[in-house]
Coordinates of C-alpha atoms in Angstrom, one line a residue:
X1 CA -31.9 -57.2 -85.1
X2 CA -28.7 -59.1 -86.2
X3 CA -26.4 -57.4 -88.7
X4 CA -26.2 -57.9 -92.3
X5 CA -22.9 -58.3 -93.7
X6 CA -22.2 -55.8 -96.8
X7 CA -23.9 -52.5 -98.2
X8 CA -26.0 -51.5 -95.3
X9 CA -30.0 -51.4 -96.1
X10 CA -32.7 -49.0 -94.4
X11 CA -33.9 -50.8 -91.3
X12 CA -37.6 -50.5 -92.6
X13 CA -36.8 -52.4 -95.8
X14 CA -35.8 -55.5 -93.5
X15 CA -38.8 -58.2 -92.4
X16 CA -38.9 -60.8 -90.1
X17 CA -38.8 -63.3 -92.7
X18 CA -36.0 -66.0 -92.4
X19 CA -34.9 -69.3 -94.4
X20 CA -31.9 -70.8 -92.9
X21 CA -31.1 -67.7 -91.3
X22 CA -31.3 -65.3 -93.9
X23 CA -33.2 -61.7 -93.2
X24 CA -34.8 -61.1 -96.7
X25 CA -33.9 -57.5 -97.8
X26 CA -38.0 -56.7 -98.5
X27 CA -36.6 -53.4 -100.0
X28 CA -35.0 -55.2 -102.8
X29 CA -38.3 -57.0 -103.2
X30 CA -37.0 -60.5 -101.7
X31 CA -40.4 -62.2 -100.9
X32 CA -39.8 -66.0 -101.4
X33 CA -42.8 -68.0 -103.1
X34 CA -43.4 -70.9 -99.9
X35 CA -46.6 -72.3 -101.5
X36 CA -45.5 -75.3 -103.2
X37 CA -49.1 -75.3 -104.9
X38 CA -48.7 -72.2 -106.7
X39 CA -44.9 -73.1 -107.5
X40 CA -46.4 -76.3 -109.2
X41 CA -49.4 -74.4 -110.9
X42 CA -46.8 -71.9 -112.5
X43 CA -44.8 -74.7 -113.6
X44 CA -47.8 -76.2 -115.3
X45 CA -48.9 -73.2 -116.5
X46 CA -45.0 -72.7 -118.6
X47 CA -45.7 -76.3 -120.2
X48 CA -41.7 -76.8 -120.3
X49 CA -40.3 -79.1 -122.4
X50 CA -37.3 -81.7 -121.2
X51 CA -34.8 -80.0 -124.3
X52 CA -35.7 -76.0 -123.0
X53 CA -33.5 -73.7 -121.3
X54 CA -35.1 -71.9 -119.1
X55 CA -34.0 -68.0 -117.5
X56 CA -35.2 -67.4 -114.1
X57 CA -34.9 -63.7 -112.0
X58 CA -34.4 -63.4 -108.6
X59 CA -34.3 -67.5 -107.3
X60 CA -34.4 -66.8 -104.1
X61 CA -34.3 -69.9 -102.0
X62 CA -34.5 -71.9 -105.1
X63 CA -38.2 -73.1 -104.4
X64 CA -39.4 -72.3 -108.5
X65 CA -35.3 -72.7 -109.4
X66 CA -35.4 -77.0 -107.7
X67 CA -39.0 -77.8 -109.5
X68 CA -38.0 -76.7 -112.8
X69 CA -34.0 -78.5 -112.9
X70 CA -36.4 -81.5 -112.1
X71 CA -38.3 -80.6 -115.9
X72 CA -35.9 -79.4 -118.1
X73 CA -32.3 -79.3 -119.5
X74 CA -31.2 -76.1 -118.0
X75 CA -31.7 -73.4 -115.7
X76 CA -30.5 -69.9 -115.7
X77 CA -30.6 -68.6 -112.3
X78 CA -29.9 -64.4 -112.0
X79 CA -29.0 -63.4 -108.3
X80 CA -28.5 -59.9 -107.2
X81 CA -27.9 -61.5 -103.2
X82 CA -24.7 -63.2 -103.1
X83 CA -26.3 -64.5 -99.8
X84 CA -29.2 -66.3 -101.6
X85 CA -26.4 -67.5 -104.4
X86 CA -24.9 -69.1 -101.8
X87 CA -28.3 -71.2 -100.3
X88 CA -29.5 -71.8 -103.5
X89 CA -25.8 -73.6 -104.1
X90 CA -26.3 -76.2 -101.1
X91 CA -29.7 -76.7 -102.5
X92 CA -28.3 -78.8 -105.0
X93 CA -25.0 -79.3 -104.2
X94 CA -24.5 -83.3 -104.3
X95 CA -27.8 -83.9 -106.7
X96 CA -28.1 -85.2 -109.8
X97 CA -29.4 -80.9 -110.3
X98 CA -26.7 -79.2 -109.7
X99 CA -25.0 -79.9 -113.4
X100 CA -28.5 -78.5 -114.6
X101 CA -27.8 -75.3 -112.9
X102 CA -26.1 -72.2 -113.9
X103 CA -26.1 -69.1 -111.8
X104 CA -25.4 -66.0 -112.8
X105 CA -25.1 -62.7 -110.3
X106 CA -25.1 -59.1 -110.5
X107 CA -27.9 -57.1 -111.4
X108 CA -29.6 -58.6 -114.7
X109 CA -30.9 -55.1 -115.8
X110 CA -27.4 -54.4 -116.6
X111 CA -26.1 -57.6 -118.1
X112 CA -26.6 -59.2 -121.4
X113 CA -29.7 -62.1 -121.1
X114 CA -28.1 -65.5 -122.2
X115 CA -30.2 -67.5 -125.2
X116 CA -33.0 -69.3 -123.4
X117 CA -36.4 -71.2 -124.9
X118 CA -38.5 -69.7 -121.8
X119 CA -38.5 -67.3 -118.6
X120 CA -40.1 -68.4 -115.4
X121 CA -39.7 -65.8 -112.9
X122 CA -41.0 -64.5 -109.2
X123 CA -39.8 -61.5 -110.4
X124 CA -38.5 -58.4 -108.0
X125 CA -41.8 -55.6 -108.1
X126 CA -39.6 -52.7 -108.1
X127 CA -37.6 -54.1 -111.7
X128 CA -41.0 -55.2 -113.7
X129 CA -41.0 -52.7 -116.0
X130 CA -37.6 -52.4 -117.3
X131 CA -37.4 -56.6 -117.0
X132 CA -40.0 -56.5 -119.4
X133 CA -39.0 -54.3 -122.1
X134 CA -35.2 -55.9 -121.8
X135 CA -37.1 -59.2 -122.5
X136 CA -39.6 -58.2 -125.4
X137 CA -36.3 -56.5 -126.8
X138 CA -34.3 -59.7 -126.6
X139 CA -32.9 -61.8 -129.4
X140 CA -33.1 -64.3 -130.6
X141 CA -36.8 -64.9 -129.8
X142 CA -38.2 -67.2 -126.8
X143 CA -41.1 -68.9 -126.7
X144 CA -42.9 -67.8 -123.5
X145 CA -42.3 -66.2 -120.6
X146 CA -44.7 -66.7 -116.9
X147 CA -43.9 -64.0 -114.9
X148 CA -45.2 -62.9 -110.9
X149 CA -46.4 -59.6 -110.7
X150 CA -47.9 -57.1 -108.6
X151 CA -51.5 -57.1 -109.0
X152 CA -51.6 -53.9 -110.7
X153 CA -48.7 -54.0 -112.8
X154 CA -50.5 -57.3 -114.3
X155 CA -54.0 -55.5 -114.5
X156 CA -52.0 -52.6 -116.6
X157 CA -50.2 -54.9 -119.3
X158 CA -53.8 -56.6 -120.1
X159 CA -55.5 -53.6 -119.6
X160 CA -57.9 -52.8 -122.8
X161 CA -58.5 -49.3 -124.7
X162 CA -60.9 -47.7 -122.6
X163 CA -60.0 -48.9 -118.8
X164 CA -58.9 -46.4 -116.5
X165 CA -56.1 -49.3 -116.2
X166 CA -54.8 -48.6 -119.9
X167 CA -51.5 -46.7 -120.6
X168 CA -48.4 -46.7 -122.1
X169 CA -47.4 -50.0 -120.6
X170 CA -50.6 -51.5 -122.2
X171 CA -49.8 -50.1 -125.1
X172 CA -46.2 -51.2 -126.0
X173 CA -46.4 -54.7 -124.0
X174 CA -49.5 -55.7 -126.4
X175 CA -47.6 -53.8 -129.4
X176 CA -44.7 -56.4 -128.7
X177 CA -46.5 -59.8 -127.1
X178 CA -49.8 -61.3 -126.3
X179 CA -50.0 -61.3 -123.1
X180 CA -52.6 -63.2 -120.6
X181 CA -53.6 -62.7 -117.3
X182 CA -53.1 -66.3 -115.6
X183 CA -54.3 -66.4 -112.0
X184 CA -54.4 -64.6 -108.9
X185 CA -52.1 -65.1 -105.8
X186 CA -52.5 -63.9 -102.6
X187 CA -49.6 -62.1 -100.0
X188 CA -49.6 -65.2 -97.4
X189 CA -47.9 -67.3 -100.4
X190 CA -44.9 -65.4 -99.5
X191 CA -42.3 -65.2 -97.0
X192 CA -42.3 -62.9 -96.0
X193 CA -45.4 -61.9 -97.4
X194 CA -45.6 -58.5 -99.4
X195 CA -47.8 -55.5 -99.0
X196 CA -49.6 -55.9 -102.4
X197 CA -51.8 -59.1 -103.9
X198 CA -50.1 -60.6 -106.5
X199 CA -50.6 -62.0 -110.3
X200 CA -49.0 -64.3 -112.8
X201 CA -48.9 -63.4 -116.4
X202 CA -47.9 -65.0 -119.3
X203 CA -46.2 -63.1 -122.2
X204 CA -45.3 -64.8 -125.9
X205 CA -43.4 -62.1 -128.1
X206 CA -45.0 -61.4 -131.5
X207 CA -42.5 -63.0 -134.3
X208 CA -41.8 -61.9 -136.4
X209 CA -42.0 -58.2 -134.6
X210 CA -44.3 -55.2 -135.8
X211 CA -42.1 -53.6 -138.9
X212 CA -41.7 -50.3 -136.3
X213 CA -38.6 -48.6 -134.7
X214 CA -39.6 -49.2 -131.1
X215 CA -37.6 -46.3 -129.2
X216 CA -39.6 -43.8 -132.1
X217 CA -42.9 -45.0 -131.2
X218 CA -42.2 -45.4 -127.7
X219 CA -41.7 -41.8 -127.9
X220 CA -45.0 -41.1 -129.6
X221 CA -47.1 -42.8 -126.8
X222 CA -44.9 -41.0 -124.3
X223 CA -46.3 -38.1 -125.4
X224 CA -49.5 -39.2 -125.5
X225 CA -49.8 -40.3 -122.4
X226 CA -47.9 -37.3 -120.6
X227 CA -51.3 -35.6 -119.5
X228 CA -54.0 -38.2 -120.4
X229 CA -56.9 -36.0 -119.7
X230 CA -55.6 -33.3 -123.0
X231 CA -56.5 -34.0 -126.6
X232 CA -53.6 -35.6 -128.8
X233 CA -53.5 -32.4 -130.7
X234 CA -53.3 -30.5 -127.5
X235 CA -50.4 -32.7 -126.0
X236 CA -48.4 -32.8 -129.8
X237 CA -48.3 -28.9 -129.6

C-alpha cells in the first residue's frame, strides 16, 4: 500500500478506492457519490434556483460540487482533505465554474457556516449529528437543506412517537425542521462503497423557531431519554 503524505491514519480505515490516485481515508467517511443518477436526482430533489448560494460538506471529487456550479450562483465547498481541495481545484480550473466556486478547509464543525440559501451535502456519517444541530442552530435562516445519510440515522430523524426508531434525535430535529425522508440509495453508488445502505433527507427549519431555549430543553429530553425503558417520574428523580 503506497504512503499517505501527512497525519498517519489506521491501515483498516484505508480502501481500495482511487480517483486520480487518491486512497480515500474510509475512516474519515470519504465515500465519493459515482452514480451520476443519484447526483442528478438529489439535485432535482433541492429545486435550486440560478440567484442561491449553496453550502456543500465534504466535496469530495467534486461530482455533487461540478452539477450544482452548473445551477446556481455560488457554491460553498467545506474540505477537511487538503488532498481532495486540491482535485476538486483542477476540476474547474480553466472553466467558466471556477469563479462560482469558493472552497473553504478545515473542519466545518469548528468554523463559523457562511450565509447560504441551501445545503446540499454527501455528508461524512461519523459528523451527522453535530452537522445537524450546527445547521438548525444557524442564522440567518436557509431555505432547505438535502442531506445523505446513513440509513439509520435518516430512519431516526423521521422516526414517529411510538417506533422503536424514536429518540432524542427525533425529537429535537422535528422540534426545529420538517424533515422528509426522500429516497433510498444503495452502497455500490459509492466509491468506495460504505458498509451501511444509505438515505437522502430533506430538512427546512421552522421560521420563525419554537419560542423555547434549545440547550434547556435539550436537557429535558436528555434526561428523558437516558434509560428509555423507566417512567419520566422515575428518570426526573
Amino acid at each position: 500500500m503506497p504512503k499517505v503524505k501527512g497525519k498517519k491514519r489506521p491501515r483498516q480505515q484505508l480502501q481500495e478506492g482511487r480517483a486520480n490516485g487518491i486512497l480515500f481515508n474510509t475512516g474519515a467517511g470519504q465515500h465519493i457519490l459515482k452514480n451520476p443518477l443519484v447526483v442528478n436526482s438529489i439535485i432535482e430533489k433541492a429545486a435550486l434556483r440560478r440567484t442561491d448560494v449553496v453550502l456543500e460538506v465534504g466535496p469530495g471529487t467534486g461530482n455533487l460540487t461540478v452539477k450544482m456550479l452548473e445551477k446556481v450562483k455560488k457554491v460553498i465547498a467545506c474540505e477537511i482533505d487538503p488532498r481532495l481541495v486540491g482535485e476538486l481545484q483542477k476540476r474547474v480550473q480553466g472553466t467558466c465554474l471556477a469563479n462560482k466556486l469558493e472552497i473553504k478547509v478545515g473542519d466545518v464543525l469548528k468554523t463559523d457556516l457562511p450565509f447560504f440559501d441551501a445545503c446540499v451535502a454527501n455528508l461524512p456519517y461519523q459528523i451527522s449529528s453535530p452537522f445537524v444541530f450546527k445547521l438548525l442552530l444557524h442564522r440567518p435562516f436557509f431555505r432547505c437543506a438535502i442531506l445523505m445519510f446513513q440509513r439509520e440515522f435518516a430512519l431516526r430523524l423521521v422516526a414517529k412517537p411510538g417506533s422503536k426508531l424514536y429518540c432524542r434525535l427525533s425529537i429535537n430535529t422535528q422540534l426545529l425542521a420538517r424533515v422528509d425522508h426522500l429516497m433510498k440509495v444503495g452502497k455500490n453508488n459509492f466509491k468506495p462503497p460504505p458498509k451501511v445502505e444509505s438515505s437522502v433527507v430533506r430538512i427546512e427549519p421552522k421560521n420563525p423557531p419554537p419560542p423555547i431555549n434549545f440547550q434547556e430543553w435539550d436537557g429535558l429530553v436528555r434526561i428523558a431519554f437516558v434509560r428509555k425503558n423507566k417512567t419520566l417520574s422515575a428518570a426526573f428523580k
